[in-house]
Amino acid sequence: MQDKTSAAHGEIVELHRLLQDWFRGVGSEKPQDILGRMAPGYMMVGAAGRVVTLDMFSKVLPSLRGSRPGLVMEIFDVSVCDVFDGGMLAFYREVQTQGDIRTERWSSVLFRNEGKMLLWKHLHETFCG
């Protein structure tokens, strides 16, 4: 299970690093670097309860580049809840800080195994108290 936890931790941290850079307007300018980590049919339920499909995310992503300079995204407490044929379910805490504003959320992510890659299939976020 430790191997799976390490893989999940690595993928969660890497995607958030790419997103942080994107929102800051630095790093890769190719949306595919982020979108390529999503499985077909990906969808998320954001912390405020809004459902976002892969198609919706793909359309809005270019306009978000550079929209949050100074954003810091940190990942904590990654654990793997279940491993099954073709994927796994993981859980983590995300802290976002921008200036004096700090938000924290718990997230569950359903990963699909695609060869050596973990692709994001479903994400559900909940704001912390």
Coordinates of N, CA, C and O in Angstrom, one line a residue:
M1 N 0.8 -1.2 0.0 CA 0.0 0.0 0.0 C 0.9 1.3 0.0 O 0.5 2.3 -0.6
Q2 N 2.1 1.2 0.6 CA 2.9 2.3 0.7 C 3.3 2.8 -0.7 O 3.4 4.0 -1.0
D3 N 3.6 1.8 -1.6 CA 3.9 2.2 -3.0 C 2.7 3.0 -3.7 O 2.9 3.9 -4.4
K4 N 1.5 2.5 -3.4 CA 0.3 3.2 -4.0 C 0.2 4.6 -3.3 O -0.2 5.5 -4.0
T5 N 0.4 4.7 -2.1 CA 0.3 6.0 -1.4 C 1.4 7.0 -2.0 O 1.1 8.1 -2.2
S6 N 2.6 6.5 -2.2 CA 3.6 7.3 -2.8 C 3.2 7.8 -4.2 O 3.4 8.9 -4.6
A7 N 2.6 6.8 -5.0 CA 2.2 7.2 -6.3 C 1.1 8.2 -6.3 O 1.1 9.2 -7.0
A8 N 0.1 8.0 -5.4 CA -1.0 9.0 -5.3 C -0.5 10.3 -4.8 O -0.8 11.4 -5.4
H9 N 0.4 10.3 -3.8 CA 1.0 11.6 -3.3 C 1.7 12.3 -4.4 O 1.5 13.5 -4.6
G10 N 2.5 11.6 -5.1 CA 3.3 12.2 -6.2 C 2.4 12.9 -7.3 O 2.6 14.0 -7.7
E11 N 1.3 12.2 -7.7 CA 0.4 12.7 -8.7 C -0.4 13.9 -8.2 O -0.5 14.9 -8.9
I12 N -0.8 13.8 -7.0 CA -1.6 14.9 -6.4 C -0.7 16.2 -6.3 O -1.1 17.3 -6.7
V13 N 0.5 16.0 -5.7 CA 1.4 17.2 -5.6 C 1.7 17.7 -7.0 O 1.7 19.0 -7.2
E14 N 2.0 16.9 -7.9 CA 2.4 17.4 -9.3 C 1.3 18.1 -10.0 O 1.6 19.2 -10.5
L15 N 0.1 17.6 -9.9 CA -1.0 18.3 -10.6 C -1.2 19.7 -9.9 O -1.4 20.7 -10.6
H16 N -1.1 19.7 -8.6 CA -1.3 21.0 -7.9 C -0.2 22.0 -8.2 O -0.4 23.2 -8.2
R17 N 1.0 21.5 -8.4 CA 2.1 22.3 -8.8 C 1.9 22.9 -10.1 O 2.1 24.1 -10.4
L18 N 1.4 22.1 -11.1 CA 1.1 22.6 -12.4 C -0.1 23.6 -12.4 O 0.0 24.7 -13.0
L19 N -1.1 23.4 -11.6 CA -2.2 24.3 -11.4 C -1.7 25.6 -10.8 O -2.1 26.7 -11.2
Q20 N -0.9 25.5 -9.7 CA -0.4 26.7 -9.1 C 0.4 27.6 -10.1 O 0.1 28.8 -10.1
D21 N 1.2 26.9 -10.8 CA 2.0 27.7 -11.8 C 1.1 28.3 -12.9 O 1.3 29.5 -13.3
W22 N 0.1 27.6 -13.3 CA -0.9 28.1 -14.3 C -1.6 29.3 -13.8 O -1.7 30.3 -14.4
F23 N -2.1 29.2 -12.6 CA -2.8 30.3 -12.0 C -1.9 31.5 -11.7 O -2.3 32.7 -11.8
R24 N -0.7 31.3 -11.5 CA 0.3 32.4 -11.3 C 0.8 32.9 -12.6 O 1.4 34.0 -12.7
G25 N 0.6 32.2 -13.7 CA 1.0 32.7 -15.0 C 2.5 32.4 -15.3 O 3.1 33.1 -16.1
V26 N 3.0 31.3 -14.7 CA 4.4 30.9 -14.9 C 4.4 29.5 -15.4 O 3.4 28.8 -15.4
G27 N 5.6 29.0 -15.9 CA 5.7 27.6 -16.3 C 5.1 27.4 -17.7 O 4.9 28.3 -18.5
S28 N 4.7 26.2 -17.9 CA 4.1 25.8 -19.2 C 2.9 26.6 -19.6 O 2.1 26.9 -18.7
E29 N 2.8 26.9 -20.8 CA 1.7 27.6 -21.4 C 0.7 26.7 -22.1 O -0.2 27.1 -22.8
K30 N 1.0 25.4 -22.0 CA 0.2 24.4 -22.7 C -0.9 23.8 -21.8 O -0.5 23.0 -20.8
P31 N -2.2 24.1 -22.0 CA -3.2 23.5 -21.2 C -3.2 22.0 -21.1 O -3.6 21.4 -20.1
Q32 N -2.7 21.4 -22.2 CA -2.6 19.9 -22.3 C -1.8 19.3 -21.2 O -2.0 18.1 -20.8
D33 N -0.8 20.1 -20.6 CA 0.0 19.6 -19.5 C -0.8 19.3 -18.3 O -0.5 18.4 -17.5
I34 N -1.9 20.0 -18.2 CA -2.8 19.8 -17.1 C -3.9 18.8 -17.5 O -4.2 17.8 -16.9
L35 N -4.5 19.1 -18.6 CA -5.7 18.3 -19.1 C -5.3 16.9 -19.4 O -6.1 16.0 -19.3
G36 N -4.0 16.6 -19.8 CA -3.6 15.3 -20.1 C -3.5 14.4 -18.9 O -3.3 13.2 -19.0
R37 N -3.7 14.9 -17.7 CA -3.7 14.1 -16.5 C -5.1 13.7 -16.1 O -5.3 13.0 -15.1
M38 N -6.1 14.1 -16.9 CA -7.5 13.8 -16.6 C -8.0 12.6 -17.5 O -7.6 12.6 -18.7
A39 N -8.7 11.7 -17.0 CA -9.3 10.6 -17.7 C -10.5 11.1 -18.5 O -11.2 12.0 -18.1
P40 N -10.8 10.4 -19.6 CA -12.1 10.7 -20.3 C -13.2 10.6 -19.3 O -13.3 9.7 -18.5
G41 N -14.2 11.5 -19.4 CA -15.3 11.5 -18.5 C -15.0 12.2 -17.2 O -15.9 12.1 -16.3
Y42 N -13.8 12.7 -17.0 CA -13.5 13.4 -15.7 C -14.6 14.4 -15.3 O -15.1 15.1 -16.1
M43 N -14.8 14.4 -14.0 CA -15.7 15.5 -13.5 C -15.3 15.7 -12.0 O -14.7 14.9 -11.4
M44 N -15.6 17.0 -11.6 CA -15.3 17.3 -10.2 C -16.5 18.0 -9.6 O -17.3 18.6 -10.3
V45 N -16.6 17.8 -8.3 CA -17.6 18.6 -7.5 C -16.7 19.5 -6.7 O -16.0 19.1 -5.8
G46 N -16.8 20.8 -7.0 CA -15.9 21.8 -6.3 C -16.4 22.0 -4.8 O -17.5 21.5 -4.4
A47 N -15.5 22.6 -4.0 CA -15.8 22.8 -2.6 C -17.1 23.5 -2.3 O -17.7 23.3 -1.3
A48 N -17.5 24.4 -3.3 CA -18.8 25.1 -3.1 C -20.0 24.3 -3.7 O -21.1 24.9 -3.7
G49 N -19.7 23.1 -4.2 CA -20.8 22.3 -4.7 C -21.1 22.4 -6.2 O -22.0 21.7 -6.7
R50 N -20.3 23.1 -6.9 CA -20.5 23.2 -8.4 C -19.9 22.0 -9.1 O -18.7 21.7 -8.8
V51 N -20.6 21.4 -10.0 CA -20.1 20.3 -10.8 C -19.4 20.9 -12.0 O -19.9 21.8 -12.7
V52 N -18.2 20.4 -12.3 CA -17.4 20.8 -13.4 C -17.0 19.6 -14.2 O -16.3 18.7 -13.7
T53 N -17.4 19.5 -15.5 CA -17.0 18.4 -16.3 C -15.6 18.7 -17.0 O -15.2 19.8 -17.0
L54 N -15.0 17.7 -17.6 CA -13.8 17.9 -18.3 C -14.0 18.9 -19.4 O -13.1 19.8 -19.6
D55 N -15.1 18.8 -20.1 CA -15.3 19.8 -21.2 C -15.4 21.2 -20.7 O -14.8 22.1 -21.3
M56 N -16.1 21.4 -19.6 CA -16.2 22.7 -19.0 C -14.8 23.2 -18.5 O -14.5 24.4 -18.8
F57 N -14.1 22.3 -17.9 CA -12.7 22.7 -17.4 C -11.8 23.1 -18.5 O -11.1 24.0 -18.5
S58 N -11.9 22.3 -19.6 CA -11.0 22.5 -20.8 C -11.3 23.9 -21.4 O -10.4 24.6 -21.9
K59 N -12.6 24.3 -21.4 CA -12.9 25.6 -22.0 C -12.5 26.8 -21.2 O -12.1 27.8 -21.7
V60 N -12.6 26.6 -19.8 CA -12.3 27.8 -19.0 C -10.8 27.9 -18.6 O -10.3 28.9 -18.3
L61 N -10.0 26.7 -18.7 CA -8.7 26.7 -18.3 C -7.8 27.8 -18.9 O -7.1 28.5 -18.2
P62 N -7.8 28.0 -20.2 CA -7.0 29.1 -20.8 C -7.2 30.5 -20.2 O -6.2 31.2 -20.0
S63 N -8.4 30.8 -19.8 CA -8.7 32.1 -19.3 C -8.2 32.3 -17.8 O -8.2 33.4 -17.3
L64 N -7.9 31.2 -17.2 CA -7.5 31.2 -15.8 C -6.0 31.4 -15.7 O -5.5 31.7 -14.6
R65 N -5.2 31.3 -16.8 CA -3.8 31.5 -16.7 C -3.4 32.9 -16.2 O -3.9 33.9 -16.8
G66 N -2.7 33.0 -15.1 CA -2.2 34.3 -14.6 C -3.3 35.0 -13.7 O -3.1 36.1 -13.3
S67 N -4.4 34.3 -13.5 CA -5.5 34.9 -12.8 C -5.3 35.1 -11.3 O -6.0 35.8 -10.6
R68 N -4.3 34.3 -10.7 CA -4.1 34.3 -9.2 C -2.6 34.4 -8.9 O -2.1 33.5 -8.3
P69 N -2.0 35.6 -9.2 CA -0.6 35.7 -8.9 C -0.4 35.6 -7.4 O -1.2 36.1 -6.6
G70 N 0.7 34.9 -7.0 CA 1.0 34.8 -5.6 C 0.3 33.6 -4.9 O 0.5 33.4 -3.8
L71 N -0.5 32.9 -5.7 CA -1.2 31.7 -5.1 C -0.2 30.7 -4.7 O 0.8 30.3 -5.4
V72 N -0.4 30.1 -3.5 CA 0.4 29.0 -3.0 C -0.6 27.8 -2.7 O -1.6 28.0 -1.9
M73 N -0.4 26.7 -3.3 CA -1.2 25.5 -3.0 C -0.3 24.5 -2.3 O 0.8 24.1 -2.9
E74 N -0.8 24.0 -1.2 CA 0.0 23.0 -0.4 C -0.9 21.7 -0.2 O -2.1 21.9 0.0
I75 N -0.3 20.6 -0.2 CA -0.9 19.3 -0.1 C -0.4 18.6 1.2 O 0.8 18.5 1.4
F76 N -1.4 18.1 2.0 CA -1.1 17.4 3.2 C -1.9 16.1 3.4 O -3.0 16.0 2.7
D77 N -1.5 15.3 4.3 CA -2.3 14.1 4.7 C -2.9 13.2 3.6 O -4.0 12.8 3.7
V78 N -2.0 12.9 2.6 CA -2.5 12.0 1.6 C -2.6 10.6 2.1 O -1.7 10.1 2.8
S79 N -3.7 10.0 1.8 CA -3.9 8.6 2.2 C -4.6 7.9 1.1 O -5.4 8.5 0.4
V80 N -4.4 6.6 0.9 CA -5.1 5.8 -0.1 C -6.2 5.1 0.7 O -5.9 4.3 1.7
C81 N -7.4 5.3 0.3 CA -8.6 4.6 1.0 C -8.8 3.2 0.5 O -9.2 2.4 1.2
D82 N -8.6 3.0 -0.8 CA -8.9 1.7 -1.4 C -8.1 1.6 -2.8 O -8.0 2.6 -3.5
V83 N -7.7 0.4 -3.0 CA -7.0 0.1 -4.3 C -7.9 -1.1 -4.9 O -8.2 -2.0 -4.2
F84 N -8.2 -1.0 -6.2 CA -9.0 -2.0 -6.8 C -8.4 -2.1 -8.3 O -7.6 -1.3 -8.7
D85 N -8.9 -3.2 -8.9 CA -8.4 -3.4 -10.3 C -8.7 -2.2 -11.2 O -9.9 -1.8 -11.3
G86 N -7.7 -1.6 -11.7 CA -7.9 -0.4 -12.6 C -7.8 0.9 -11.9 O -7.9 1.9 -12.6
G87 N -7.6 1.0 -10.6 CA -7.5 2.3 -10.0 C -7.4 2.3 -8.5 O -7.2 1.3 -7.9
M88 N -7.7 3.5 -7.9 CA -7.6 3.7 -6.5 C -8.4 4.9 -6.1 O -8.6 5.8 -6.9
L89 N -8.8 5.0 -4.8 CA -9.4 6.1 -4.2 C -8.4 6.7 -3.2 O -8.0 6.0 -2.3
A90 N -8.1 8.0 -3.3 CA -7.2 8.6 -2.4 C -7.9 9.9 -1.7 O -8.9 10.4 -2.3
F91 N -7.4 10.3 -0.7 CA -7.9 11.4 0.2 C -6.8 12.3 0.5 O -5.7 11.9 0.8
Y92 N -7.0 13.6 0.5 CA -5.9 14.6 0.9 C -6.5 15.9 1.4 O -7.7 16.2 1.1
R93 N -5.7 16.7 2.0 CA -6.1 18.1 2.4 C -5.3 19.0 1.6 O -4.1 18.9 1.4
E94 N -5.9 20.1 1.1 CA -5.3 21.1 0.3 C -5.5 22.5 1.0 O -6.6 22.8 1.4
V95 N -4.4 23.2 1.1 CA -4.4 24.5 1.6 C -4.0 25.5 0.5 O -3.0 25.3 -0.1
Q96 N -4.9 26.5 0.3 CA -4.6 27.5 -0.7 C -4.4 28.9 0.0 O -5.3 29.2 0.9
T97 N -3.3 29.6 -0.3 CA -3.1 30.9 0.3 C -2.7 31.8 -0.8 O -2.0 31.6 -1.7
Q98 N -3.4 33.0 -0.7 CA -3.1 34.1 -1.6 C -3.2 35.4 -0.8 O -4.3 35.8 -0.4
G99 N -2.1 36.0 -0.5 CA -2.1 37.2 0.4 C -2.6 36.8 1.7 O -2.1 35.8 2.3
D100 N -3.6 37.5 2.2 CA -4.1 37.2 3.6 C -5.2 36.2 3.5 O -5.8 35.9 4.6
I101 N -5.6 35.7 2.4 CA -6.7 34.8 2.3 C -6.2 33.4 2.2 O -5.3 33.0 1.5
R102 N -6.8 32.5 3.1 CA -6.4 31.1 3.3 C -7.6 30.3 3.2 O -8.6 30.6 4.0
T103 N -7.7 29.3 2.4 CA -8.8 28.3 2.3 C -8.2 26.9 2.5 O -7.0 26.7 2.1
E104 N -9.0 26.1 3.0 CA -8.5 24.7 3.3 C -9.7 23.8 2.9 O -10.9 24.1 3.2
R105 N -9.4 22.7 2.2 CA -10.4 21.7 1.8 C -9.9 20.3 1.9 O -8.7 20.1 1.8
W106 N -10.8 19.4 2.2 CA -10.5 18.0 2.1 C -11.0 17.5 0.7 O -12.0 18.0 0.2
S107 N -10.3 16.6 0.1 CA -10.6 16.2 -1.3 C -10.5 14.7 -1.4 O -9.5 14.1 -0.8
S108 N -11.4 14.1 -2.1 CA -11.3 12.6 -2.5 C -11.1 12.6 -4.0 O -11.8 13.3 -4.7
V109 N -10.2 11.8 -4.4 CA -9.9 11.6 -5.9 C -10.0 10.2 -6.2 O -9.4 9.3 -5.6
L110 N -10.7 9.9 -7.3 CA -10.7 8.6 -7.9 C -9.8 8.6 -9.1 O -9.9 9.4 -10.0
F111 N -8.7 7.7 -9.0 CA -7.8 7.6 -10.0 C -8.0 6.4 -10.9 O -8.4 5.3 -10.3
R112 N -7.8 6.5 -12.2 CA -7.7 5.3 -13.1 C -6.3 5.0 -13.4 O -5.5 6.0 -13.7
N113 N -5.9 3.8 -13.4 CA -4.5 3.4 -13.8 C -4.5 3.3 -15.3 O -5.3 2.6 -15.9
E114 N -3.6 4.0 -15.9 CA -3.4 4.0 -17.4 C -1.9 3.7 -17.6 O -1.1 4.6 -17.6
G115 N -1.5 2.4 -17.6 CA -0.1 2.1 -17.7 C 0.6 2.5 -16.4 O 0.1 2.1 -15.3
K116 N 1.6 3.3 -16.5 CA 2.3 3.8 -15.3 C 1.7 5.1 -14.7 O 2.2 5.6 -13.8
M117 N 0.7 5.6 -15.5 CA 0.1 6.9 -15.1 C -1.2 6.7 -14.2 O -1.9 5.7 -14.4
L118 N -1.4 7.6 -13.3 CA -2.7 7.7 -12.6 C -3.4 8.9 -13.3 O -2.9 10.0 -13.3
L119 N -4.6 8.6 -13.8 CA -5.4 9.7 -14.4 C -6.5 10.0 -13.4 O -7.1 9.1 -12.8
W120 N -6.8 11.3 -13.3 CA -7.9 11.8 -12.5 C -9.2 11.5 -13.2 O -9.5 12.0 -14.3
K121 N -10.1 10.8 -12.5 CA -11.4 10.4 -13.0 C -12.5 11.2 -12.4 O -13.5 11.7 -13.0
H122 N -12.4 11.4 -11.0 CA -13.4 12.1 -10.3 C -12.8 12.8 -9.1 O -12.0 12.1 -8.4
L123 N -13.1 14.0 -8.8 CA -12.6 14.8 -7.7 C -13.8 15.4 -6.9 O -14.7 15.9 -7.6
H124 N -13.8 15.2 -5.6 CA -14.8 15.8 -4.8 C -14.1 16.6 -3.7 O -13.4 16.0 -2.9
E125 N -14.4 17.9 -3.6 CA -13.8 18.8 -2.6 C -14.8 19.3 -1.6 O -16.0 19.5 -2.0
T126 N -14.4 19.4 -0.4 CA -15.3 20.0 0.7 C -14.5 21.0 1.5 O -13.4 20.6 2.0
F127 N -15.0 22.2 1.7 CA -14.3 23.2 2.5 C -14.2 22.7 3.9 O -15.2 22.1 4.4
C128 N -13.1 22.9 4.6 CA -12.9 22.6 6.0 C -13.6 23.7 6.8 O -13.5 24.9 6.5
G129 N -14.2 23.3 7.9 CA -15.0 24.1 8.9 C -14.6 25.5 8.9 O -15.0 26.4 9.4

